[in-house]
mmCIF file of C-alpha atoms in Angstrom:
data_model
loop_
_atom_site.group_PDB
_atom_site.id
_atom_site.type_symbol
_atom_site.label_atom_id
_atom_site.label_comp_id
_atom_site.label_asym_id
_atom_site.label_seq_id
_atom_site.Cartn_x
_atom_site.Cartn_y
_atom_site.Cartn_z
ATOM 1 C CA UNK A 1 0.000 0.000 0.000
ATOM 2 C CA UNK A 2 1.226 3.666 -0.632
ATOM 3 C CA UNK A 3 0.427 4.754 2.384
ATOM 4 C CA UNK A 4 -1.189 8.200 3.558
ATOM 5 C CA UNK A 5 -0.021 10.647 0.798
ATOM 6 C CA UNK A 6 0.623 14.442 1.397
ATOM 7 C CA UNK A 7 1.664 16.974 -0.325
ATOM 8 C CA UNK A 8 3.467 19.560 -0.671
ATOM 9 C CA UNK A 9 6.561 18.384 1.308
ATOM 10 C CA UNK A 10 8.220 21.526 1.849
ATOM 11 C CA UNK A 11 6.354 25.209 1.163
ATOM 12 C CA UNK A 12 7.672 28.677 1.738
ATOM 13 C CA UNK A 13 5.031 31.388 1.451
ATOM 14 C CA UNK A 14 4.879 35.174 2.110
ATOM 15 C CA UNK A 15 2.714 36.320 4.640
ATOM 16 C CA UNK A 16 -0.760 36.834 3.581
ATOM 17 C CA UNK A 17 -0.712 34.285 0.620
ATOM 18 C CA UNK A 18 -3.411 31.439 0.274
ATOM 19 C CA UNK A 19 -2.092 28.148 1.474
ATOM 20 C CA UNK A 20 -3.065 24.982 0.355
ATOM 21 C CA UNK A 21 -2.182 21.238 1.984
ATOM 22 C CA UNK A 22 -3.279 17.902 0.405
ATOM 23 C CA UNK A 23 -3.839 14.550 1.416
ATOM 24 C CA UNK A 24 -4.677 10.930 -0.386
ATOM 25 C CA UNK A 25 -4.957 8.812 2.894
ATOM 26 C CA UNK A 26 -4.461 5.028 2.766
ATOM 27 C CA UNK A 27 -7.632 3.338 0.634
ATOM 28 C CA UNK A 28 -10.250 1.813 2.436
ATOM 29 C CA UNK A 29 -9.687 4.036 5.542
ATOM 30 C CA UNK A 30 -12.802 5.908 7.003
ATOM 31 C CA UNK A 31 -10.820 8.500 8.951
ATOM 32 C CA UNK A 32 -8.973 11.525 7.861
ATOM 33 C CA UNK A 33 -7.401 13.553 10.683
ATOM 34 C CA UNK A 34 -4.867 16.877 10.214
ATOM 35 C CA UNK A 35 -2.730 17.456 12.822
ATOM 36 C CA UNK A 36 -0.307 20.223 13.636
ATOM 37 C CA UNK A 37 3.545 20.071 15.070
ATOM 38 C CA UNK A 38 5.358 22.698 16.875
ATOM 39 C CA UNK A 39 8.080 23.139 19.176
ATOM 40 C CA UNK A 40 5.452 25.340 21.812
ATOM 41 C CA UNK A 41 2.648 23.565 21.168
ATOM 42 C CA UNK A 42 3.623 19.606 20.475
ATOM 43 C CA UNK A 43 1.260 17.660 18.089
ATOM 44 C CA UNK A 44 -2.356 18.774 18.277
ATOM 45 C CA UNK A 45 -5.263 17.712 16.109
ATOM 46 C CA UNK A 46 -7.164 20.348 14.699
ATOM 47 C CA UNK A 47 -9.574 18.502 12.779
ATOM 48 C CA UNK A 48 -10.902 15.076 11.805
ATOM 49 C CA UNK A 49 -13.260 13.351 9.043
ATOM 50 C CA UNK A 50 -14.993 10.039 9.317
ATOM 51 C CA UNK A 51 -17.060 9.082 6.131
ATOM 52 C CA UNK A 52 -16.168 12.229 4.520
ATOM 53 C CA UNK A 53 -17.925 14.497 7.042
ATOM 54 C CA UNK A 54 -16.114 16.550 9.209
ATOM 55 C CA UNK A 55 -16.616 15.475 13.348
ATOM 56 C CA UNK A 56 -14.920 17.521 15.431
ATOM 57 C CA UNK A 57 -13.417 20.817 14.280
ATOM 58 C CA UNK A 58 -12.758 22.281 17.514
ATOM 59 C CA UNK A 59 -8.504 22.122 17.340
ATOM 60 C CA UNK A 60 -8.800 24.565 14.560
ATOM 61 C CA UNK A 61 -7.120 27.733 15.427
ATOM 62 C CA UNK A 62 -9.191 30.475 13.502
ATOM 63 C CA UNK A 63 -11.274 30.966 11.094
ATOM 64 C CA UNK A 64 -8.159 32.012 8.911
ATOM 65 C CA UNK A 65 -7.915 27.977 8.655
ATOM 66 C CA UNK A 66 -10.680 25.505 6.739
ATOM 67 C CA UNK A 67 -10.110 21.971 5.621
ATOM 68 C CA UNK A 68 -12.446 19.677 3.269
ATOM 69 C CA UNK A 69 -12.875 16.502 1.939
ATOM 70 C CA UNK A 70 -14.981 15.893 -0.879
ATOM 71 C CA UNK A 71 -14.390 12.161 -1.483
ATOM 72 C CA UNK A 72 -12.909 9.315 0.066
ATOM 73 C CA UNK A 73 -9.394 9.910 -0.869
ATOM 74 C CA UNK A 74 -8.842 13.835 -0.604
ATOM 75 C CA UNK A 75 -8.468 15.907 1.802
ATOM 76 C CA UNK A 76 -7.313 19.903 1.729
ATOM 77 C CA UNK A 77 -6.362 22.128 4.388
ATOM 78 C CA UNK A 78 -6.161 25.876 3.428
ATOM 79 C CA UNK A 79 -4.441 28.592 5.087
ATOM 80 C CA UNK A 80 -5.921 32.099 4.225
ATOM 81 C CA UNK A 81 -4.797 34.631 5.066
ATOM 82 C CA UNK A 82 -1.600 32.810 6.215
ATOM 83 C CA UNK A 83 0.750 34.260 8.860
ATOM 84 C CA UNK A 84 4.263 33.289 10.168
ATOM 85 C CA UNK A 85 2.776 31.698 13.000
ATOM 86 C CA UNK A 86 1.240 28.991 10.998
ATOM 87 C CA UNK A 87 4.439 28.414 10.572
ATOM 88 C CA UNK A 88 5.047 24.068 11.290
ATOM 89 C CA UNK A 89 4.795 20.751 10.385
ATOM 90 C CA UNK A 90 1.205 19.556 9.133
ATOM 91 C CA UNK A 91 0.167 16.201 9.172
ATOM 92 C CA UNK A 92 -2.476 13.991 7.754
ATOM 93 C CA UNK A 93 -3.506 10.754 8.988
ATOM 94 C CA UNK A 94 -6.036 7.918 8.044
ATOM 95 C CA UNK A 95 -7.421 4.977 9.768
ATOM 96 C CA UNK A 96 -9.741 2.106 9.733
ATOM 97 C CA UNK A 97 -12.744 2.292 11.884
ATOM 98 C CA UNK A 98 -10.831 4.748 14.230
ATOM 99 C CA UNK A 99 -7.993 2.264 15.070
ATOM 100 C CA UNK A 100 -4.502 1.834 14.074
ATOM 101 C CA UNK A 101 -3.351 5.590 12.952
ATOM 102 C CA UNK A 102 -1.287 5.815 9.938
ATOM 103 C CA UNK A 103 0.390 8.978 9.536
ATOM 104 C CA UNK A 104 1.787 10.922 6.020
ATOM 105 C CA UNK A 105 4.874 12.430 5.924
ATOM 106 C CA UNK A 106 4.372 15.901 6.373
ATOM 107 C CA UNK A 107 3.717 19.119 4.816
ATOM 108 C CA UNK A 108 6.555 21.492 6.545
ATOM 109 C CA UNK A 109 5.224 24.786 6.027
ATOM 110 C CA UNK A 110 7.508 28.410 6.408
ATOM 111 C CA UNK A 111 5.456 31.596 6.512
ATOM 112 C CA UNK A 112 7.936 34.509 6.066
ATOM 113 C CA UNK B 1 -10.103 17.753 27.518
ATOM 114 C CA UNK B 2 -7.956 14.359 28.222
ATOM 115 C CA UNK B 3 -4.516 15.382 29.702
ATOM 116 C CA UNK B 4 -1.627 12.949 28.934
ATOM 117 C CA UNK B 5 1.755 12.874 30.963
ATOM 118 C CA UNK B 6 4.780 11.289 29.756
ATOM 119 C CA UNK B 7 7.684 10.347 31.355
ATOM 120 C CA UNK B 8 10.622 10.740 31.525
ATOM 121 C CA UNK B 9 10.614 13.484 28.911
ATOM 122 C CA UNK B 10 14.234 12.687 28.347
ATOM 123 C CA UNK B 11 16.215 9.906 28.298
ATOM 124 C CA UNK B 12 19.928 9.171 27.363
ATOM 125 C CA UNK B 13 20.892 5.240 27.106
ATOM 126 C CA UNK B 14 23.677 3.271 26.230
ATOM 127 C CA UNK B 15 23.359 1.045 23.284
ATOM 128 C CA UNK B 16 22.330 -2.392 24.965
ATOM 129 C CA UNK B 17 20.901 -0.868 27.969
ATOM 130 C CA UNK B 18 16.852 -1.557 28.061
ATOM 131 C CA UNK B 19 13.838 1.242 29.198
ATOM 132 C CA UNK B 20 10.681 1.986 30.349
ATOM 133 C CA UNK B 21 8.373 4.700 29.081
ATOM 134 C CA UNK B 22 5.550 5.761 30.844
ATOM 135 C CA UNK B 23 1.931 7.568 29.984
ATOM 136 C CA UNK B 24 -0.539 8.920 32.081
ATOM 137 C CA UNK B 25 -3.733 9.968 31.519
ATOM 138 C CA UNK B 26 -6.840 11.622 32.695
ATOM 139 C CA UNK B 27 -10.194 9.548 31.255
ATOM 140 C CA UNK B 28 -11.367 6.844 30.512
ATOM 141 C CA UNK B 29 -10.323 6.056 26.473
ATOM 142 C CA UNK B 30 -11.153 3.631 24.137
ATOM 143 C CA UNK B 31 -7.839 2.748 22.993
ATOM 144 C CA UNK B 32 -4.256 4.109 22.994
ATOM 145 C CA UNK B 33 -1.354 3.929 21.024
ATOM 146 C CA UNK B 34 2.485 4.534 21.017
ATOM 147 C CA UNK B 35 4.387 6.076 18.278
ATOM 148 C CA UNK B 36 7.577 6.599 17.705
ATOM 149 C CA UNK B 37 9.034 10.189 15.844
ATOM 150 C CA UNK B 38 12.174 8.946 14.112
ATOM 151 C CA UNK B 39 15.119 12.348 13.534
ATOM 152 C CA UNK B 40 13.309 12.882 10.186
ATOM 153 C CA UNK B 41 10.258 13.842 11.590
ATOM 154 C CA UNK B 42 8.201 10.702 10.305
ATOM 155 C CA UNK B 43 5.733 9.134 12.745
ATOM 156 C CA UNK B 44 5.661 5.679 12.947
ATOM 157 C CA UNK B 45 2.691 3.364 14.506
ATOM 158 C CA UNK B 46 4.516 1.101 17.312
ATOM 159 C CA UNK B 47 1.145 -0.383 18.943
ATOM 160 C CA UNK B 48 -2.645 0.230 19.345
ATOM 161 C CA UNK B 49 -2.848 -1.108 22.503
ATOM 162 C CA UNK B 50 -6.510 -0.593 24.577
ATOM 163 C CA UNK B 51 -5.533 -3.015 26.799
ATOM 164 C CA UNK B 52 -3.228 -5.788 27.770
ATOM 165 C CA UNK B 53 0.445 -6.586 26.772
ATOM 166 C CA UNK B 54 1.858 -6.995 23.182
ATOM 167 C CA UNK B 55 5.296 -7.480 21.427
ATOM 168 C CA UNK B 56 6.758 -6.390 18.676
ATOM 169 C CA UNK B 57 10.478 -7.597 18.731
ATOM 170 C CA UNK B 58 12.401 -5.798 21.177
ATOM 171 C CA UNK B 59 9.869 -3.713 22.245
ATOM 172 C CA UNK B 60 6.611 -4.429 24.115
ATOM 173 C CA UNK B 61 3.508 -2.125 25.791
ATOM 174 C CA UNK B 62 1.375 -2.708 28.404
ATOM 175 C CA UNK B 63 -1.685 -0.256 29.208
ATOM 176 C CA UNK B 64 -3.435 -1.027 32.200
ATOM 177 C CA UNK B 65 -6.617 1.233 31.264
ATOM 178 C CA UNK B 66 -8.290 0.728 34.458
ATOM 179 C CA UNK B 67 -5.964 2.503 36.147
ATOM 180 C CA UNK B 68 -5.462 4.919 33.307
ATOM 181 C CA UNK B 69 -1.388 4.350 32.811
ATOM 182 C CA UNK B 70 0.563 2.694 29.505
ATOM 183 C CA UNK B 71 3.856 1.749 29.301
ATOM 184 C CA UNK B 72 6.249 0.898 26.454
ATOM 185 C CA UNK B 73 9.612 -1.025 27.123
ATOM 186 C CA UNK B 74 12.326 -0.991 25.007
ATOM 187 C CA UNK B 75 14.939 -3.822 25.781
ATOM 188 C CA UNK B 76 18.559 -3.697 23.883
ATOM 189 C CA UNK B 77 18.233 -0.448 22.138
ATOM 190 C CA UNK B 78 20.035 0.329 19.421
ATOM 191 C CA UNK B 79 20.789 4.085 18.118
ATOM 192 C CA UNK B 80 18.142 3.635 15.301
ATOM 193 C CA UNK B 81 15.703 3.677 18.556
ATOM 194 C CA UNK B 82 17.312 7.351 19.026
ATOM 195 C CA UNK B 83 13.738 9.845 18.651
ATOM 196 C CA UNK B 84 11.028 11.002 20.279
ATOM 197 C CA UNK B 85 7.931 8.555 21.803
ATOM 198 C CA UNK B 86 4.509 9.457 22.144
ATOM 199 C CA UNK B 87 1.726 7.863 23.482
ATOM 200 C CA UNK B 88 -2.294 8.959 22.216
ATOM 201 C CA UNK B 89 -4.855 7.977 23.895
ATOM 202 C CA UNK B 90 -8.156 7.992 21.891
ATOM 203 C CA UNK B 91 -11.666 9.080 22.926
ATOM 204 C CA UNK B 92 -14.355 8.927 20.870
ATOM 205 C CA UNK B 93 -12.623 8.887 17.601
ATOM 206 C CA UNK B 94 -9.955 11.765 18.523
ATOM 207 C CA UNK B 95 -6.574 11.324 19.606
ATOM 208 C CA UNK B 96 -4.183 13.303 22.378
ATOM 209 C CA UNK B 97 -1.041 13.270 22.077
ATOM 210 C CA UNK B 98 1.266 13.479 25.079
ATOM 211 C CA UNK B 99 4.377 15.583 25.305
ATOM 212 C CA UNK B 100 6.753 13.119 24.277
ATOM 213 C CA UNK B 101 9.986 10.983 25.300
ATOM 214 C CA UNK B 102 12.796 11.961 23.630
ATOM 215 C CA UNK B 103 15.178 8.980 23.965
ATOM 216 C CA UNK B 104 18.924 9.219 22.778
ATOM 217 C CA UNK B 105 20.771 6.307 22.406
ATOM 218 C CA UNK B 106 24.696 5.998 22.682
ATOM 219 C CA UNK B 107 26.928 4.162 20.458
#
């Protein structure tokens, strides 16, 4: 299996700029989760999917942030306006019936 | 919201030498699992563990959920064990992550 696909790997943006983060998680998998890594803050989730419909939305930060998922393999999380504190490591995740996570790589985002 | 302790949150070991990680948290979850952070930043899936013991090679878990405590052992690390450990305990459907273990192994 491919495994939980994300892209893109590495972005530098100016501040202000539209954002964009993708994910193909693993096929077959019902849940889609992004989660966020910094230093300060650790890993957080700030959103997750099961079935294609968002469930709990609550981890993300502002309304500056918004993530979909219009079939069963894609996700996007977008970033508008973005700001140098969005500045991290985003991740995207996928499981089967909300066991065994399998994370992506990574998206690791600079806003300058 | 769930708060998850982990501890130590640093460890240095001699290659050989064996460890014990340990989780705490607040509720009662549905499952948990450990994870291990390799230096390149990719997370890797060690165990979903709810309950019980398992093994996986040289390492093993144990999460007594009852009493609201995991812990992962790591017998005869190596450096490629060298990273950071985190434990997630799940409720309904969403994961916390703990703080982490950063463990550095010695040549």
């Amino acid at each position: 299996d491919a495994g939980v696909i994300q892209s893109p790997r590495h972005e530098v943006t100016e501040m202000g700029q539209e954002v964009t983060l993708r994910c193909k998680p693993i096929s077959g998998h019902d849940y889609l989760f992004w989660y966020r890594q910094t230093m300060m803050r650790g890993l957080e989730l700030l959103i997750y999917f099961n079935n294609n419909v968002p469930i709990d939305d609550s981890g993300m930060p502002e309304d500056r942030f918004s993530a979909k998922m219009p079939n069963a393999s894609f996700s996007t999380l977008k970033i508008q306006p973005s700001e140098p504190r969005d500045s991290a490591v985003y991740f995207c995740a996928s499981s089967l019936g909300g066991n065994t996570i399998y994370f992506g790589e990574g998206s690791w985002l600079t806003v300058v | 919201g769930i708060q998850v302790e982990q501890s130590p949150p640093d460890l240095i070991l001699q290659e050989g030498a064996n460890s014990t990680l340990r989780c705490n948290f607040s509720d009662s979850v549905n499952n948990l699992q450990w994870f291990h952070q390799n230096p390149w930043g990719q997370l890797i899936n060690l165990f979903y563990i709810p309950s019980g013991t398992k093994q996986n090679g040289r390492l093993s878990a144990t999460t007594v959920a009852t009493e609201r405590y995991s812990l992962l052992y790591i017998s005869s690390s190596q450096t490629t064990d060298s990273g950071v450990y985190f434990c997630a305990p799940t409720i309904a459907g969403k994961s916390t992550f703990g703080d982490g273990t950063t463990l550095t192994v010695k040549p």
